[in-house]
N, CA and C of each residue as an Amber inpcrd file, in Angstrom:
protein
   426
  14.2170000  12.5900000   3.3040000  12.9350000  12.6480000   2.6530000
  13.0650000  13.4940000   1.3780000  12.5550000  12.9750000   0.2590000
  12.6420000  13.7380000  -0.9910000  11.8020000  15.0150000  -0.9210000
  12.3040000  16.0580000  -1.5190000  11.5570000  17.3190000  -1.5660000
  10.7130000  17.3580000  -2.8390000   9.8340000  18.3290000  -2.8900000
   9.0090000  18.5030000  -4.0850000   9.8650000  18.7660000  -5.3180000
  11.0310000  19.3530000  -5.1110000  11.9380000  19.6420000  -6.2220000
  12.3020000  18.3660000  -6.9900000  12.3590000  17.2420000  -6.2930000
  12.7590000  15.9890000  -6.9430000  11.6930000  15.4540000  -7.8990000
  10.4590000  15.9360000  -7.7740000   9.4060000  15.4670000  -8.6790000
   8.8280000  16.5750000  -9.5620000   9.2050000  17.8360000  -9.2770000
   8.6700000  18.9710000 -10.0340000   9.2490000  18.9850000 -11.4460000
   8.3730000  19.2390000 -12.4290000   8.8000000  19.3070000 -13.8260000
   9.1610000  20.7370000 -14.2040000  10.1510000  20.8730000 -15.0560000
  10.5640000  22.1670000 -15.5850000   9.6960000  22.4380000 -16.8180000
   8.6720000  23.2670000 -16.6560000   7.7220000  23.4780000 -17.7490000
   8.3600000  24.1670000 -18.9570000   9.3710000  24.9670000 -18.7260000
  10.0800000  25.5890000 -19.8470000  10.7860000  24.5190000 -20.6760000
  11.4310000  23.5770000 -20.0130000  12.0980000  22.4770000 -20.7240000
  11.0720000  21.6020000 -21.4390000   9.9290000  21.3850000 -20.8020000
   8.8780000  20.5810000 -21.4340000   8.3970000  21.2290000 -22.7260000
   8.2310000  22.5520000 -22.6990000   7.6910000  23.2730000 -23.8620000
   8.7320000  23.5580000 -24.9320000   9.9480000  23.9300000 -24.5080000
  10.9880000  24.3360000 -25.4440000  11.9560000  23.2250000 -25.8180000
  12.0590000  22.2310000 -24.9690000  12.9150000  21.0850000 -25.2540000
  14.2000000  21.0650000 -24.4590000  14.7930000  19.8920000 -24.4310000
  16.1050000  19.6810000 -23.8240000  17.0200000  19.1190000 -24.9130000
  18.2970000  19.4700000 -24.8330000  19.2680000  19.0100000 -25.8320000
  19.7440000  17.6040000 -25.4900000  19.6750000  16.7120000 -26.4770000
  20.1310000  15.3350000 -26.3230000  20.9720000  14.9570000 -27.5350000
  21.9250000  14.0660000 -27.3250000  22.7590000  13.5890000 -28.4330000
  22.1360000  12.3380000 -29.0330000  21.8510000  12.4000000 -30.3330000
  21.2800000  11.2610000 -31.0520000  22.3780000  10.3110000 -31.5200000
  23.4720000  10.8850000 -32.0390000  24.5240000  10.0510000 -32.6280000
  25.8360000  10.8120000 -32.6010000  26.9130000  10.0890000 -32.3270000
  28.2580000  10.6460000 -32.4310000  29.0650000   9.7350000 -33.3350000
  29.6140000  10.3140000 -34.4010000  30.4260000   9.5450000 -35.3380000
  31.7130000   9.1260000 -34.6420000  32.0170000   7.8250000 -34.6050000
  33.2130000   7.3700000 -33.8870000  34.5230000   7.8420000 -34.5280000
  34.4990000   8.1500000 -35.8120000  35.7200000   8.5790000 -36.4990000
  35.9190000  10.0860000 -36.3720000  34.9070000  10.8590000 -36.7810000
  35.0530000  12.3180000 -36.7890000  34.7440000  12.9570000 -35.4410000
  34.0680000  12.2150000 -34.5700000  33.6330000  12.7030000 -33.2490000
  32.5640000  13.7900000 -33.3560000  32.0300000  14.0190000 -34.5650000
  30.9310000  14.9690000 -34.7350000  29.6460000  14.3310000 -34.2210000
  28.8140000  15.1590000 -33.6040000  27.5630000  14.6600000 -33.0370000
  26.3540000  15.3060000 -33.6820000  25.2620000  14.5560000 -33.6790000
  23.9550000  15.0940000 -34.0180000  23.2470000  15.2990000 -32.6880000
  22.9220000  16.5640000 -32.4130000  22.2050000  16.9020000 -31.1730000
  20.8320000  17.4450000 -31.5400000  19.8530000  17.0430000 -30.7530000
  18.4730000  17.4020000 -31.0430000  17.8230000  17.9570000 -29.7750000
  17.0730000  19.0310000 -29.9320000  16.3160000  19.5800000 -28.8070000
  14.8960000  19.0250000 -28.9020000  14.4840000  18.3310000 -27.8340000
  13.2060000  17.6190000 -27.8440000  12.3000000  18.1260000 -26.7260000
  11.0840000  18.5280000 -27.1120000  10.0650000  18.9430000 -26.1440000
   9.3190000  17.7050000 -25.6490000   8.6010000  17.8760000 -24.5770000
   7.8380000  16.7830000 -23.9720000   6.5410000  16.5130000 -24.7300000
   6.1280000  15.2470000 -24.7070000   4.8230000  14.8920000 -25.2640000
   3.6970000  15.5480000 -24.4700000   3.9900000  15.9980000 -23.2660000
   2.9970000  16.6690000 -22.4340000   2.9850000  18.1810000 -22.6420000
   3.6770000  18.6520000 -23.6470000   3.6910000  20.0940000 -23.9090000
   2.3960000  20.5020000 -24.6010000   1.9170000  21.7090000 -24.3270000
   0.7040000  22.1940000 -24.9910000   0.8550000  22.2580000 -26.5140000
   2.0600000  22.5310000 -26.9970000   2.2750000  22.6150000 -28.4470000
   2.0300000  21.2760000 -29.1340000   2.4990000  20.1900000 -28.5150000
   2.2930000  18.8590000 -29.1000000   0.8060000  18.5020000 -29.0690000
   0.1640000  18.7470000 -27.9350000  -1.2680000  18.4500000 -27.8090000
  -2.0630000  19.2190000 -28.8600000  -1.7690000  20.5030000 -29.0100000
  -2.4760000  21.3300000 -29.9940000  -2.2230000  20.8410000 -31.4140000
  -0.9960000  20.4570000 -31.7050000  -0.6660000  19.9600000 -33.0360000
  -1.4750000  18.7000000 -33.3640000  -1.5250000  17.7590000 -32.4240000
  -2.2960000  16.5260000 -32.6390000  -3.7750000  16.8590000 -32.8220000
  -4.2960000  17.7460000 -31.9900000  -5.7080000  18.1210000 -32.0910000
  -6.0160000  18.7870000 -33.4330000  -5.1750000  19.7210000 -33.8490000
  -5.3910000  20.4270000 -35.1180000  -5.3300000  19.4630000 -36.3060000
  -4.3530000  18.5770000 -36.2840000  -4.2070000  17.6130000 -37.3770000
  -5.3760000  16.6290000 -37.4170000  -5.8770000  16.2640000 -36.2600000
  -7.0220000  15.3480000 -36.1850000  -8.2880000  16.0550000 -36.6670000
  -8.4960000  17.3050000 -36.2270000  -9.6660000  18.0800000 -36.6750000
  -9.6930000  18.2330000 -38.1930000  -8.5210000  18.3860000 -38.7830000
  -8.4340000  18.5600000 -40.2380000  -8.8900000  17.3100000 -40.9890000
  -9.0440000  16.2160000 -40.2750000  -9.4510000  14.9530000 -40.9070000
 -10.8680000  14.5400000 -40.5210000 -11.6800000  15.5040000 -40.1790000
 -13.0600000  15.1940000 -39.7670000 -13.8100000  14.3670000 -40.8120000
 -13.6660000  14.7330000 -42.0670000 -14.3750000  14.0010000 -43.1280000
 -13.9120000  12.5460000 -43.1730000 -12.6270000  12.3320000 -43.0240000
 -12.0910000  10.9660000 -43.0340000 -12.6110000  10.1760000 -41.8210000
 -12.6800000  10.8480000 -40.6730000 -13.1880000  10.1980000 -39.4580000
 -14.6560000   9.8080000 -39.6570000 -15.4380000  10.7460000 -40.1870000
 -16.8610000  10.4850000 -40.4190000 -17.0470000   9.3430000 -41.4170000
 -16.2360000   9.3330000 -42.4800000 -16.3450000   8.3060000 -43.5120000
 -15.9590000   6.9160000 -42.9930000 -15.2120000   6.8800000 -41.9020000
 -14.7730000   5.5970000 -41.3370000 -15.5160000   5.2620000 -40.0410000
 -16.7460000   5.7180000 -39.9440000 -17.5750000   5.3770000 -38.7970000
 -17.0820000   5.9360000 -37.4780000 -16.4600000   7.0920000 -37.5240000
 -15.9870000   7.7290000 -36.2950000 -14.5650000   7.3680000 -35.9180000
 -13.8930000   6.6320000 -36.7730000 -12.5100000   6.2140000 -36.4940000
 -11.5740000   6.6510000 -37.6060000 -10.3060000   6.7160000 -37.2650000
  -9.2710000   6.9610000 -38.2690000  -8.5210000   5.6610000 -38.5250000
  -8.1790000   5.3850000 -39.7720000  -7.3410000   4.2120000 -40.0440000
  -5.9810000   4.3670000 -39.3570000  -5.3720000   3.2610000 -39.0060000
  -4.0940000   3.3090000 -38.2730000  -3.0150000   4.0630000 -39.0440000
  -3.0180000   3.9750000 -40.3690000  -2.0190000   4.7130000 -41.1600000
  -2.2050000   6.2230000 -40.9910000  -3.4370000   6.6770000 -40.8960000
  -3.7080000   8.1000000 -40.7050000  -3.2930000   8.5520000 -39.3100000
  -3.5430000   7.7150000 -38.3140000  -3.1310000   8.0310000 -36.9420000
  -1.6140000   8.1550000 -36.8700000  -0.9170000   7.2210000 -37.5040000
   0.5480000   7.2730000 -37.5000000   1.0500000   8.5330000 -38.2000000
   0.4250000   8.9050000 -39.3060000   0.8410000  10.1230000 -40.0120000
   0.6400000  11.3600000 -39.1370000  -0.4770000  11.4340000 -38.4380000
  -0.7310000  12.5510000 -37.5240000   0.3560000  12.6110000 -36.4590000
   0.6890000  11.4710000 -35.8780000   1.7140000  11.4290000 -34.8330000
   3.0710000  11.8670000 -35.3650000   3.4190000  11.4270000 -36.5580000
   4.7070000  11.7840000 -37.1410000   4.7820000  13.2780000 -37.4680000
   3.7120000  13.8160000 -38.0430000   3.6980000  15.2460000 -38.3770000
   3.7540000  16.0720000 -37.0940000   2.9660000  15.6920000 -36.0970000
   2.9710000  16.4270000 -34.8270000   4.3470000  16.3700000 -34.1670000
   5.0220000  15.2420000 -34.2650000   6.3790000  15.1340000 -33.7070000
   7.3070000  16.1290000 -34.3940000   7.2110000  16.2170000 -35.7140000
   8.0500000  17.1580000 -36.4550000   7.7010000  18.6060000 -36.1800000
   6.4210000  18.8810000 -35.9520000   5.9840000  20.2520000 -35.6950000
   6.2650000  20.7060000 -34.2710000   6.1290000  19.8060000 -33.2930000
   6.1170000  20.2600000 -31.9030000   7.1130000  19.5820000 -30.9680000
   7.5750000  18.3900000 -31.2860000   8.5150000  17.7250000 -30.3750000
   9.9590000  18.0820000 -30.6840000  10.3210000  18.0880000 -31.9540000
  11.6760000  18.4870000 -32.3340000  11.6710000  20.0080000 -32.4360000
  12.4190000  20.6590000 -31.5510000  12.4030000  22.1280000 -31.5080000
  13.7400000  22.7330000 -31.9400000  14.6660000  21.8860000 -32.3340000
  15.9470000  22.3670000 -32.8280000  16.8950000  21.1990000 -33.0410000
  17.9400000  21.4500000 -33.8160000  18.9980000  20.4480000 -33.9710000
  20.2730000  21.1110000 -34.4030000  21.3440000  20.3910000 -34.2550000
  22.6450000  20.8280000 -34.7740000  23.4140000  19.5890000 -35.1850000
  24.2100000  19.7510000 -36.2150000  25.0720000  18.6620000 -36.6680000
  24.4570000  17.7220000 -37.6870000  23.2530000  17.9910000 -38.1790000
  22.6640000  17.1510000 -39.2300000  23.1540000  17.6870000 -40.5670000
  23.8060000  16.8180000 -41.3250000  24.3660000  17.2040000 -42.6240000
  23.7370000  16.3820000 -43.7360000  23.6610000  16.9620000 -44.9250000
  23.1920000  16.2060000 -46.0850000  24.3360000  15.3260000 -46.6040000
  24.1070000  14.6130000 -47.6750000  25.1160000  13.6780000 -48.2030000
  26.3570000  14.3830000 -48.7400000  26.2640000  15.6890000 -48.9870000
  27.4160000  16.4660000 -49.4570000  28.1900000  17.0890000 -48.2930000
  27.7710000  16.8100000 -47.0670000  28.4670000  17.3310000 -45.8990000
  28.0520000  18.7380000 -45.5040000  26.9770000  19.2530000 -46.1050000
  26.4900000  20.5940000 -45.7650000  25.4680000  20.4810000 -44.6410000
  25.6110000  21.3420000 -43.6410000  24.6800000  21.2950000 -42.5150000
  23.2700000  21.6810000 -42.9630000  22.2970000  20.9300000 -42.4810000
  20.8930000  21.2170000 -42.7640000  20.3680000  22.0630000 -41.6210000
  20.0020000  23.3220000 -41.8950000  19.4880000  24.1640000 -40.8040000
  18.1410000  23.6400000 -40.3250000  17.8790000  23.8210000 -39.0430000
  16.6060000  23.3830000 -38.4920000  15.4680000  24.2350000 -39.0270000
  14.3970000  23.5660000 -39.3760000  13.1220000  24.2260000 -39.6950000
  12.0240000  23.2140000 -39.3840000  10.8390000  23.7150000 -39.1120000
   9.7000000  22.8090000 -38.8520000   9.4380000  21.9340000 -40.0760000
   9.5440000  22.5220000 -41.2620000   9.2980000  21.7690000 -42.4910000
  10.2940000  20.6140000 -42.6400000  11.5720000  20.8940000 -42.4260000
  12.5840000  19.8360000 -42.5230000  12.3560000  18.7770000 -41.4520000
  11.9730000  19.2090000 -40.2630000  11.7050000  18.2870000 -39.1730000
  10.5510000  17.3520000 -39.5240000   9.4630000  17.9030000 -40.0400000
   8.3160000  17.0820000 -40.4410000   8.7270000  16.1010000 -41.5340000
   9.5220000  16.5640000 -42.5020000   9.9610000  15.6760000 -43.5820000
  10.7660000  14.4960000 -43.0510000  11.6510000  14.7390000 -42.0730000
  12.4060000  13.6400000 -41.4620000  11.4650000  12.6710000 -40.7490000
  10.5040000  13.2130000 -40.0200000   9.5960000  12.3540000 -39.2570000
   8.7390000  11.4840000 -40.1750000   8.3710000  12.0080000 -41.3510000
   7.5290000  11.2590000 -42.2840000   8.3050000  10.2500000 -43.1230000
   9.6060000  10.4420000 -43.2800000  10.4240000   9.5750000 -44.1320000
  10.7650000   8.2760000 -43.3950000  10.2620000   7.1740000 -43.8980000
  10.4710000   5.8690000 -43.2600000  11.9580000   5.5010000 -43.1490000
  12.7900000   6.0730000 -43.9920000  14.2280000   5.7950000 -43.9250000
  14.8280000   6.3190000 -42.6200000  14.1110000   7.2370000 -41.9610000
  14.5870000   7.8070000 -40.6970000  13.7050000   7.3790000 -39.5230000
  13.0880000   6.2120000 -39.6280000  12.2040000   5.7080000 -38.5720000
  12.9140000   5.5690000 -37.2320000  14.1790000   5.1940000 -37.2640000
  14.9340000   5.0760000 -36.0130000  15.0120000   6.4320000 -35.3160000
  15.2120000   7.4960000 -36.0700000  15.2620000   8.8540000 -35.5280000
  13.9070000   9.2300000 -34.9270000  12.8240000   8.9680000 -35.6610000
  11.4760000   9.2470000 -35.1780000  11.2090000   8.5100000 -33.8650000
  11.5210000   7.2220000 -33.8290000  11.2850000   6.4150000 -32.6320000
  12.0940000   6.9290000 -31.4480000  13.3220000   7.3700000 -31.6930000
  14.1640000   7.9380000 -30.6370000  13.5540000   9.2260000 -30.0920000
  13.0430000  10.0690000 -30.9870000  12.3900000  11.3110000 -30.5660000
  11.1860000  10.9880000 -29.6800000  10.3350000  10.0710000 -30.1190000
   9.1320000   9.7050000 -29.3650000   9.5060000   9.1400000 -27.9970000
  10.4880000   8.2590000 -27.9750000  10.9150000   7.6540000 -26.7050000
  11.3810000   8.7210000 -25.7150000  12.1980000   9.6460000 -26.1780000
  12.7340000  10.6750000 -25.2860000  11.6910000  11.7240000 -24.9110000
  10.7880000  12.0450000 -25.8190000   9.7420000  13.0230000 -25.5250000
   8.7620000  12.4880000 -24.4790000   8.6890000  11.1770000 -24.3620000
   7.7790000  10.5560000 -23.4000000   8.4260000  10.1990000 -22.0770000
   9.6940000  10.5320000 -21.9150000  10.4170000  10.2130000 -20.6800000
  10.3510000  11.4030000 -19.7370000   9.5040000  11.3160000 -18.7270000
   9.3080000  12.4460000 -17.8030000  10.5950000  12.8670000 -17.1090000
  11.4360000  11.9080000 -16.7910000  12.6670000  12.2120000 -16.0480000
  13.5150000  13.2710000 -16.7620000  13.4660000  13.3030000 -18.0820000
  14.2350000  14.2830000 -18.8540000  13.8320000  15.7180000 -18.5200000
  12.6050000  15.9010000 -18.0460000  12.0580000  17.2390000 -17.8530000
  11.8960000  17.6260000 -16.3760000  12.4480000  16.8390000 -15.4810000
  12.3980000  17.1910000 -14.0580000  13.3700000  18.3390000 -13.8030000
  12.9850000  19.2630000 -12.9510000  13.8320000  20.4240000 -12.6460000
  15.2340000  19.9980000 -12.2450000  15.3060000  18.9930000 -11.3970000
  16.5960000  18.5320000 -10.9040000  17.4620000  18.0080000 -12.0430000
  16.8800000  17.2280000 -12.9450000  17.6120000  16.6440000 -14.0710000
  18.0900000  17.7360000 -15.0300000  17.2020000  18.7020000 -15.3350000
  17.5440000  19.7950000 -16.2390000  18.6770000  20.6340000 -15.6350000
  18.6120000  20.8900000 -14.3400000  19.6600000  21.6730000 -13.6650000
  21.0060000  20.9450000 -13.7020000  20.9800000  19.6410000 -13.4840000
  22.2280000  18.8610000 -13.5390000  22.8130000  18.8390000 -14.9420000
  21.9540000  18.6830000 -15.9560000  22.4190000  18.6530000 -17.3440000
  23.0370000  19.9880000 -17.7380000  22.4900000  21.0750000 -17.2420000
  23.0130000  22.4180000 -17.5510000  24.4110000  22.6250000 -16.9740000
  24.7000000  21.9710000 -15.8600000  26.0160000  22.0940000 -15.2360000
  27.0930000  21.3430000 -15.9990000  26.7070000  20.2880000 -16.6950000
  27.6830000  19.4500000 -17.4370000  27.9670000  19.9570000 -18.8170000
């Protein structure tokens, strides 16, 4: 019989993120690793709420609704502010490592050229299994 441990979520991992590999270069073997928090984290919820509140005038002007482009922008900014909590191995075109910052994270999320990265972040942030205590404990051992 499964124990509660098998379904319990690691709230620290949900809030602070878990490390995942986005890409490994087959030639250099260098990897881009990203720490991703859960979409169920209070930080993400607060970010979406704050960004939505800041658009009250736009909501009122559109009959109580936001245009889909505005909703997408809110989601992308919130992902950069609250879902991506760290990274390593991201380099610019000159081969210099780009240090993690919320500002850089938001810029990546908003840049359509990096839509695949944004979609990967969203997919992983919404996967509950990543944040189960058992899964986090196993990942820490490897």
